[in-house]
Amino acid sequence: MKLTTFLFLLMVQVIFSGNSLAEDKYDLLRKGEAPNVDSVLVPEYAEKVPHGGLEAISKLYEGSDFPAGKVEERTRFLKAFFLTYSNQYARASINALKAQNVSSTFLADIDDVRKWYVDLMGQPPEKIEEKAEAETDRLLSVMIAKKGERKEQCLAEMEERYFNAEQASGQAKIELFAKIMFHYAQRGEHAAIQEMVRAYTSNGILPANPAKRYFWLKHAEWIGADVKAAIEQAMLDLDQATITKMDLLFSANKYPDAMEKPEGRWQVIGGPNRRWVPPYLGKE
């Protein structure tokens, strides 16, 4: 059975199981019970920020330590959450939880799983596949394998597009590189995010821009890169107003333009600044 078919059937099973969505969504929040890991995949749970399952889990931290008997299921849920949703939606949910003043212990537990996820995605596709094969939980194993497949596809796409960009010249070549890097960096691809950081240095592909370099260093930090010293150095080259502006863009999952529009018109159709809106963030 193809992986996509398996995931579709799994979602159908979750949605039409005896534990109905209406009962799951509201009773869990009212009773303060942790949702089953399968509910990560239910679209209605993610039509808000933060994710409804995260809110349900947060209730279990109120007034006491997290129940020891639910630790394994909580960890499975959080892993499935990061494997399912975009970096933007994960950040938006975490920021919303912080605004609700949820338990600092819960936020630390989320961050531990986030670090597991970014470490996983920082590895080459074949290593991700090995992690999938070693995972004993069937659902997580399928999710990890799917991530490995998607990363392999993205790297192949990037390589092909970079090759095509190399055939261009002048301003068109610069715009093509910016368009490729910006697109995949928004989608959380490690290689593209690192390229965006390099692109804005003094010898980069694009005109040097300390503010945009700082912005993409923030993204690099999110995906687990050891860039603390680089961020501190970048901040020395910026005034506080610019730092605050970039921090607000990052927190709001928005992006500065990859390039300023040249005089006349873009050489590449549509220019390089198109935003990618991940699922669940296109709804106001």
mmCIF file of C-alpha atoms in Angstrom:
data_model
loop_
_atom_site.group_PDB
_atom_site.id
_atom_site.type_symbol
_atom_site.label_atom_id
_atom_site.label_comp_id
_atom_site.label_asym_id
_atom_site.label_seq_id
_atom_site.Cartn_x
_atom_site.Cartn_y
_atom_site.Cartn_z
ATOM 1 C CA MET A 1 0.000 0.000 0.000
ATOM 2 C CA LYS A 2 1.382 3.427 -0.930
ATOM 3 C CA LEU A 3 2.273 5.722 1.968
ATOM 4 C CA THR A 4 -0.155 8.441 0.852
ATOM 5 C CA THR A 5 -2.983 5.896 0.686
ATOM 6 C CA PHE A 6 -2.161 4.659 4.173
ATOM 7 C CA LEU A 7 -2.213 8.193 5.604
ATOM 8 C CA PHE A 8 -5.532 8.944 3.905
ATOM 9 C CA LEU A 9 -7.138 5.778 5.276
ATOM 10 C CA LEU A 10 -5.712 6.563 8.697
ATOM 11 C CA MET A 11 -7.277 10.019 8.652
ATOM 12 C CA VAL A 12 -10.629 8.583 7.563
ATOM 13 C CA GLN A 13 -10.432 6.080 10.408
ATOM 14 C CA VAL A 14 -9.694 8.839 12.902
ATOM 15 C CA ILE A 15 -12.488 11.107 11.692
ATOM 16 C CA PHE A 16 -15.146 8.393 11.599
ATOM 17 C CA SER A 17 -14.060 6.418 14.666
ATOM 18 C CA GLY A 18 -16.342 5.943 17.657
ATOM 19 C CA ASN A 19 -14.483 8.736 19.440
ATOM 20 C CA SER A 20 -16.284 11.409 17.429
ATOM 21 C CA LEU A 21 -14.749 14.777 16.646
ATOM 22 C CA ALA A 22 -17.431 16.722 18.484
ATOM 23 C CA GLU A 23 -16.966 14.623 21.622
ATOM 24 C CA ASP A 24 -13.177 14.642 21.327
ATOM 25 C CA LYS A 25 -12.812 18.357 20.672
ATOM 26 C CA TYR A 26 -14.936 19.677 23.502
ATOM 27 C CA ASP A 27 -14.918 16.938 26.134
ATOM 28 C CA LEU A 28 -11.140 16.709 26.188
ATOM 29 C CA LEU A 29 -10.805 20.439 26.746
ATOM 30 C CA ARG A 30 -13.491 20.435 29.422
ATOM 31 C CA LYS A 31 -12.225 17.379 31.272
ATOM 32 C CA GLY A 32 -8.567 18.295 30.951
ATOM 33 C CA GLU A 33 -7.626 15.033 29.275
ATOM 34 C CA ALA A 34 -4.816 14.628 26.771
ATOM 35 C CA PRO A 35 -6.014 13.949 23.201
ATOM 36 C CA ASN A 36 -5.093 10.729 21.491
ATOM 37 C CA VAL A 37 -2.119 11.123 19.172
ATOM 38 C CA ASP A 38 -4.317 10.343 16.136
ATOM 39 C CA SER A 39 -6.260 13.558 16.719
ATOM 40 C CA VAL A 40 -3.234 15.534 15.510
ATOM 41 C CA LEU A 41 -4.437 14.657 12.014
ATOM 42 C CA VAL A 42 -8.008 15.894 12.443
ATOM 43 C CA PRO A 43 -8.253 19.166 10.455
ATOM 44 C CA GLU A 44 -10.814 20.764 12.789
ATOM 45 C CA TYR A 45 -8.295 20.623 15.627
ATOM 46 C CA ALA A 46 -5.996 22.881 13.648
ATOM 47 C CA GLU A 47 -8.459 25.523 12.484
ATOM 48 C CA LYS A 48 -7.308 27.716 15.319
ATOM 49 C CA VAL A 49 -4.099 28.874 16.934
ATOM 50 C CA PRO A 50 -2.959 27.313 19.162
ATOM 51 C CA HIS A 51 -3.761 23.776 18.054
ATOM 52 C CA GLY A 52 -6.665 22.400 20.105
ATOM 53 C CA GLY A 53 -4.698 19.342 21.170
ATOM 54 C CA LEU A 54 -1.943 21.482 22.662
ATOM 55 C CA GLU A 55 -4.528 23.405 24.654
ATOM 56 C CA ALA A 56 -5.989 20.167 25.969
ATOM 57 C CA ILE A 57 -2.579 18.948 27.094
ATOM 58 C CA SER A 58 -1.806 22.290 28.753
ATOM 59 C CA LYS A 59 -4.752 21.758 31.115
ATOM 60 C CA LEU A 60 -3.014 18.716 32.570
ATOM 61 C CA TYR A 61 -0.196 20.931 33.845
ATOM 62 C CA GLU A 62 -2.451 23.159 35.895
ATOM 63 C CA GLY A 63 -1.954 22.920 39.651
ATOM 64 C CA SER A 64 0.294 19.840 39.669
ATOM 65 C CA ASP A 65 2.968 17.887 37.852
ATOM 66 C CA PHE A 66 2.034 16.297 34.561
ATOM 67 C CA PRO A 67 0.482 12.843 35.195
ATOM 68 C CA ALA A 68 3.255 10.243 34.917
ATOM 69 C CA GLY A 69 0.965 7.757 33.200
ATOM 70 C CA LYS A 70 0.334 10.137 30.301
ATOM 71 C CA VAL A 71 3.949 11.144 29.575
ATOM 72 C CA GLU A 72 4.472 8.658 26.735
ATOM 73 C CA GLU A 73 1.235 9.605 24.983
ATOM 74 C CA ARG A 74 2.017 13.320 25.393
ATOM 75 C CA THR A 75 5.445 12.859 23.811
ATOM 76 C CA ARG A 76 3.931 10.878 20.925
ATOM 77 C CA PHE A 77 1.372 13.634 20.399
ATOM 78 C CA LEU A 78 3.999 16.403 20.380
ATOM 79 C CA LYS A 79 6.226 14.480 17.959
ATOM 80 C CA ALA A 80 3.257 13.914 15.644
ATOM 81 C CA PHE A 81 2.386 17.613 15.917
ATOM 82 C CA PHE A 82 5.800 18.772 14.694
ATOM 83 C CA LEU A 83 5.872 16.095 11.997
ATOM 84 C CA THR A 84 2.448 17.173 10.724
ATOM 85 C CA TYR A 85 2.544 20.967 10.665
ATOM 86 C CA SER A 86 4.755 23.690 9.228
ATOM 87 C CA ASN A 87 7.355 25.553 11.272
ATOM 88 C CA GLN A 88 5.160 28.634 10.974
ATOM 89 C CA TYR A 89 2.105 26.958 12.457
ATOM 90 C CA ALA A 90 4.195 25.409 15.236
ATOM 91 C CA ARG A 91 5.685 28.815 16.116
ATOM 92 C CA ALA A 92 2.259 30.462 15.993
ATOM 93 C CA SER A 93 0.806 27.830 18.344
ATOM 94 C CA ILE A 94 3.719 28.119 20.777
ATOM 95 C CA ASN A 95 3.489 31.924 20.787
ATOM 96 C CA ALA A 96 -0.252 31.696 21.459
ATOM 97 C CA LEU A 97 0.354 29.316 24.377
ATOM 98 C CA LYS A 98 2.911 31.730 25.809
ATOM 99 C CA ALA A 99 0.342 34.523 25.552
ATOM 100 C CA GLN A 100 -2.057 32.341 27.560
ATOM 101 C CA ASN A 101 0.584 32.022 30.299
ATOM 102 C CA VAL A 102 0.547 28.232 30.200
ATOM 103 C CA SER A 103 2.914 26.253 32.404
ATOM 104 C CA SER A 104 6.587 26.970 31.775
ATOM 105 C CA THR A 105 7.168 23.245 32.264
ATOM 106 C CA PHE A 106 4.807 22.522 29.366
ATOM 107 C CA LEU A 107 6.642 25.019 27.151
ATOM 108 C CA ALA A 108 9.945 23.365 28.084
ATOM 109 C CA ASP A 109 8.510 19.937 27.227
ATOM 110 C CA ILE A 110 7.338 21.263 23.855
ATOM 111 C CA ASP A 111 10.786 22.711 23.212
ATOM 112 C CA ASP A 112 12.454 19.384 23.989
ATOM 113 C CA VAL A 113 10.363 17.737 21.269
ATOM 114 C CA ARG A 114 10.981 20.670 18.925
ATOM 115 C CA LYS A 115 14.725 20.065 19.337
ATOM 116 C CA TRP A 116 14.172 16.380 18.538
ATOM 117 C CA TYR A 117 12.331 17.408 15.383
ATOM 118 C CA VAL A 118 14.875 19.948 14.136
ATOM 119 C CA ASP A 119 17.689 17.458 14.778
ATOM 120 C CA LEU A 120 15.776 14.886 12.745
ATOM 121 C CA MET A 121 15.163 17.252 9.840
ATOM 122 C CA GLY A 122 18.774 18.431 9.825
ATOM 123 C CA GLN A 123 19.886 14.968 8.712
ATOM 124 C CA PRO A 124 20.087 13.713 5.119
ATOM 125 C CA PRO A 125 17.079 11.801 3.743
ATOM 126 C CA GLU A 126 18.723 8.396 4.116
ATOM 127 C CA LYS A 127 19.368 9.025 7.824
ATOM 128 C CA ILE A 128 15.751 10.129 8.303
ATOM 129 C CA GLU A 129 14.673 6.873 6.665
ATOM 130 C CA GLU A 130 16.849 4.963 9.146
ATOM 131 C CA LYS A 131 15.126 6.819 11.994
ATOM 132 C CA ALA A 132 11.757 5.846 10.537
ATOM 133 C CA GLU A 133 12.734 2.192 10.368
ATOM 134 C CA ALA A 134 14.010 2.274 13.964
ATOM 135 C CA GLU A 135 10.835 3.943 15.297
ATOM 136 C CA THR A 136 8.663 1.379 17.086
ATOM 137 C CA ASP A 137 5.472 3.445 16.946
ATOM 138 C CA ARG A 138 3.767 2.719 13.613
ATOM 139 C CA LEU A 139 2.160 6.139 13.141
ATOM 140 C CA LEU A 140 5.346 8.053 13.970
ATOM 141 C CA SER A 141 7.375 5.714 11.762
ATOM 142 C CA VAL A 142 5.121 6.490 8.780
ATOM 143 C CA MET A 143 5.259 10.230 9.498
ATOM 144 C CA ILE A 144 9.053 10.252 9.779
ATOM 145 C CA ALA A 145 9.393 8.240 6.556
ATOM 146 C CA LYS A 146 7.118 10.716 4.786
ATOM 147 C CA LYS A 147 9.308 13.596 5.984
ATOM 148 C CA GLY A 148 12.374 11.832 4.617
ATOM 149 C CA GLU A 149 10.696 11.320 1.249
ATOM 150 C CA ARG A 150 9.613 14.942 1.103
ATOM 151 C CA LYS A 151 13.082 16.200 1.985
ATOM 152 C CA GLU A 152 14.618 14.052 -0.740
ATOM 153 C CA GLN A 153 12.120 15.491 -3.246
ATOM 154 C CA CYS A 154 12.820 19.067 -2.131
ATOM 155 C CA LEU A 155 16.588 18.649 -2.382
ATOM 156 C CA ALA A 156 16.182 17.213 -5.887
ATOM 157 C CA GLU A 157 13.886 20.086 -6.871
ATOM 158 C CA MET A 158 16.315 22.659 -5.479
ATOM 159 C CA GLU A 159 19.250 21.083 -7.319
ATOM 160 C CA GLU A 160 17.345 21.111 -10.613
ATOM 161 C CA ARG A 161 16.210 24.701 -10.169
ATOM 162 C CA TYR A 162 19.697 25.850 -9.171
ATOM 163 C CA PHE A 163 21.058 24.189 -12.328
ATOM 164 C CA ASN A 164 18.488 26.044 -14.438
ATOM 165 C CA ALA A 165 19.324 29.318 -12.691
ATOM 166 C CA GLU A 166 22.996 28.814 -13.503
ATOM 167 C CA GLN A 167 22.081 28.942 -17.201
ATOM 168 C CA ALA A 168 20.735 32.481 -16.816
ATOM 169 C CA SER A 169 22.866 35.607 -16.610
ATOM 170 C CA GLY A 170 22.899 39.065 -15.100
ATOM 171 C CA GLN A 171 19.923 40.289 -13.106
ATOM 172 C CA ALA A 172 17.773 37.323 -14.147
ATOM 173 C CA LYS A 173 20.268 34.907 -12.599
ATOM 174 C CA ILE A 174 20.265 36.804 -9.284
ATOM 175 C CA GLU A 175 16.459 36.926 -9.222
ATOM 176 C CA LEU A 176 16.164 33.210 -9.962
ATOM 177 C CA PHE A 177 18.531 32.301 -7.133
ATOM 178 C CA ALA A 178 16.649 34.600 -4.747
ATOM 179 C CA LYS A 179 13.300 33.128 -5.796
ATOM 180 C CA ILE A 180 14.491 29.548 -5.240
ATOM 181 C CA MET A 181 16.135 30.241 -1.879
ATOM 182 C CA PHE A 182 13.216 32.310 -0.580
ATOM 183 C CA HIS A 183 10.617 29.702 -1.528
ATOM 184 C CA TYR A 184 12.343 26.751 0.095
ATOM 185 C CA ALA A 185 13.523 28.728 3.109
ATOM 186 C CA GLN A 186 9.910 29.650 3.865
ATOM 187 C CA ARG A 187 9.104 25.935 3.728
ATOM 188 C CA GLY A 188 11.721 25.251 6.372
ATOM 189 C CA GLU A 189 14.376 23.549 4.237
ATOM 190 C CA HIS A 190 17.633 23.748 6.190
ATOM 191 C CA ALA A 191 19.885 24.204 3.161
ATOM 192 C CA ALA A 192 17.792 27.090 1.828
ATOM 193 C CA ILE A 193 17.669 28.871 5.209
ATOM 194 C CA GLN A 194 21.454 28.649 5.467
ATOM 195 C CA GLU A 195 21.730 29.988 1.913
ATOM 196 C CA MET A 196 19.558 32.967 2.849
ATOM 197 C CA VAL A 197 21.926 33.781 5.716
ATOM 198 C CA ARG A 198 24.937 33.612 3.377
ATOM 199 C CA ALA A 199 23.167 35.552 0.626
ATOM 200 C CA TYR A 200 23.052 38.761 2.676
ATOM 201 C CA THR A 201 26.708 38.788 3.762
ATOM 202 C CA SER A 202 29.180 41.165 2.146
ATOM 203 C CA ASN A 203 30.213 38.554 -0.422
ATOM 204 C CA GLY A 204 26.789 36.962 -0.860
ATOM 205 C CA ILE A 205 24.618 36.511 -3.932
ATOM 206 C CA LEU A 206 22.375 39.444 -2.930
ATOM 207 C CA PRO A 207 23.303 42.940 -1.781
ATOM 208 C CA ALA A 208 24.592 42.870 1.802
ATOM 209 C CA ASN A 209 21.771 43.468 4.264
ATOM 210 C CA PRO A 210 22.516 43.088 7.996
ATOM 211 C CA ALA A 211 18.835 43.260 8.971
ATOM 212 C CA LYS A 212 17.779 40.441 6.639
ATOM 213 C CA ARG A 213 20.815 38.402 7.607
ATOM 214 C CA TYR A 214 19.787 38.752 11.255
ATOM 215 C CA PHE A 215 16.223 37.732 10.355
ATOM 216 C CA TRP A 216 17.365 34.536 8.659
ATOM 217 C CA LEU A 217 19.800 33.782 11.468
ATOM 218 C CA LYS A 218 16.693 33.682 13.699
ATOM 219 C CA HIS A 219 15.252 31.032 11.406
ATOM 220 C CA ALA A 220 18.541 29.145 11.425
ATOM 221 C CA GLU A 221 18.445 29.162 15.220
ATOM 222 C CA TRP A 222 14.906 27.726 15.136
ATOM 223 C CA ILE A 223 16.069 24.779 13.030
ATOM 224 C CA GLY A 224 18.868 23.997 15.467
ATOM 225 C CA ALA A 225 21.866 25.755 13.939
ATOM 226 C CA ASP A 226 24.536 26.919 16.386
ATOM 227 C CA VAL A 227 24.297 30.598 15.504
ATOM 228 C CA LYS A 228 24.067 32.294 18.903
ATOM 229 C CA ALA A 229 27.403 34.085 18.443
ATOM 230 C CA ALA A 230 26.453 35.092 14.880
ATOM 231 C CA ILE A 231 23.151 36.534 16.092
ATOM 232 C CA GLU A 232 24.901 38.501 18.829
ATOM 233 C CA GLN A 233 27.402 39.848 16.292
ATOM 234 C CA ALA A 234 24.632 40.736 13.838
ATOM 235 C CA MET A 235 22.806 42.686 16.540
ATOM 236 C CA LEU A 236 25.869 44.920 16.989
ATOM 237 C CA ASP A 237 25.410 46.114 13.406
ATOM 238 C CA LEU A 238 21.741 47.048 13.894
ATOM 239 C CA ASP A 239 19.837 49.640 15.878
ATOM 240 C CA GLN A 240 17.196 48.512 18.360
ATOM 241 C CA ALA A 241 14.309 49.626 16.150
ATOM 242 C CA THR A 242 15.496 47.385 13.304
ATOM 243 C CA ILE A 243 16.058 44.438 15.643
ATOM 244 C CA THR A 244 12.542 44.851 17.038
ATOM 245 C CA LYS A 245 11.080 45.052 13.523
ATOM 246 C CA MET A 246 12.804 41.824 12.442
ATOM 247 C CA ASP A 247 11.834 40.065 15.681
ATOM 248 C CA LEU A 248 8.192 41.038 15.153
ATOM 249 C CA LEU A 249 8.249 39.751 11.573
ATOM 250 C CA PHE A 250 9.730 36.455 12.758
ATOM 251 C CA SER A 251 7.196 36.059 15.568
ATOM 252 C CA ALA A 252 4.321 36.858 13.212
ATOM 253 C CA ASN A 253 5.571 34.367 10.578
ATOM 254 C CA LYS A 254 6.063 37.147 8.052
ATOM 255 C CA TYR A 255 9.073 37.818 5.836
ATOM 256 C CA PRO A 256 10.980 40.792 4.479
ATOM 257 C CA ASP A 257 11.251 40.819 0.700
ATOM 258 C CA ALA A 258 14.049 38.672 -0.636
ATOM 259 C CA MET A 259 15.003 41.485 -3.028
ATOM 260 C CA GLU A 260 14.198 45.107 -3.639
ATOM 261 C CA LYS A 261 12.553 45.653 -7.003
ATOM 262 C CA PRO A 262 15.068 46.969 -9.566
ATOM 263 C CA GLU A 263 14.356 49.939 -11.783
ATOM 264 C CA GLY A 264 12.082 48.993 -14.626
ATOM 265 C CA ARG A 265 10.735 45.494 -14.106
ATOM 266 C CA TRP A 266 11.627 42.084 -12.770
ATOM 267 C CA GLN A 267 13.549 39.867 -15.168
ATOM 268 C CA VAL A 268 11.836 36.788 -13.696
ATOM 269 C CA ILE A 269 8.058 36.525 -14.061
ATOM 270 C CA GLY A 270 6.399 37.526 -10.797
ATOM 271 C CA GLY A 271 9.711 38.445 -9.191
ATOM 272 C CA PRO A 272 11.368 36.559 -6.303
ATOM 273 C CA ASN A 273 9.255 37.810 -3.379
ATOM 274 C CA ARG A 274 6.249 35.500 -3.503
ATOM 275 C CA ARG A 275 5.125 34.360 -0.055
ATOM 276 C CA TRP A 276 4.315 30.751 0.727
ATOM 277 C CA VAL A 277 1.358 30.528 3.087
ATOM 278 C CA PRO A 278 1.431 27.160 4.862
ATOM 279 C CA PRO A 279 -1.768 25.301 5.742
ATOM 280 C CA TYR A 280 -3.742 26.713 8.683
ATOM 281 C CA LEU A 281 -2.081 30.120 8.501
ATOM 282 C CA GLY A 282 -4.020 31.384 5.501
ATOM 283 C CA LYS A 283 -7.173 31.717 7.604
ATOM 284 C CA GLU A 284 -7.860 34.841 9.600
#
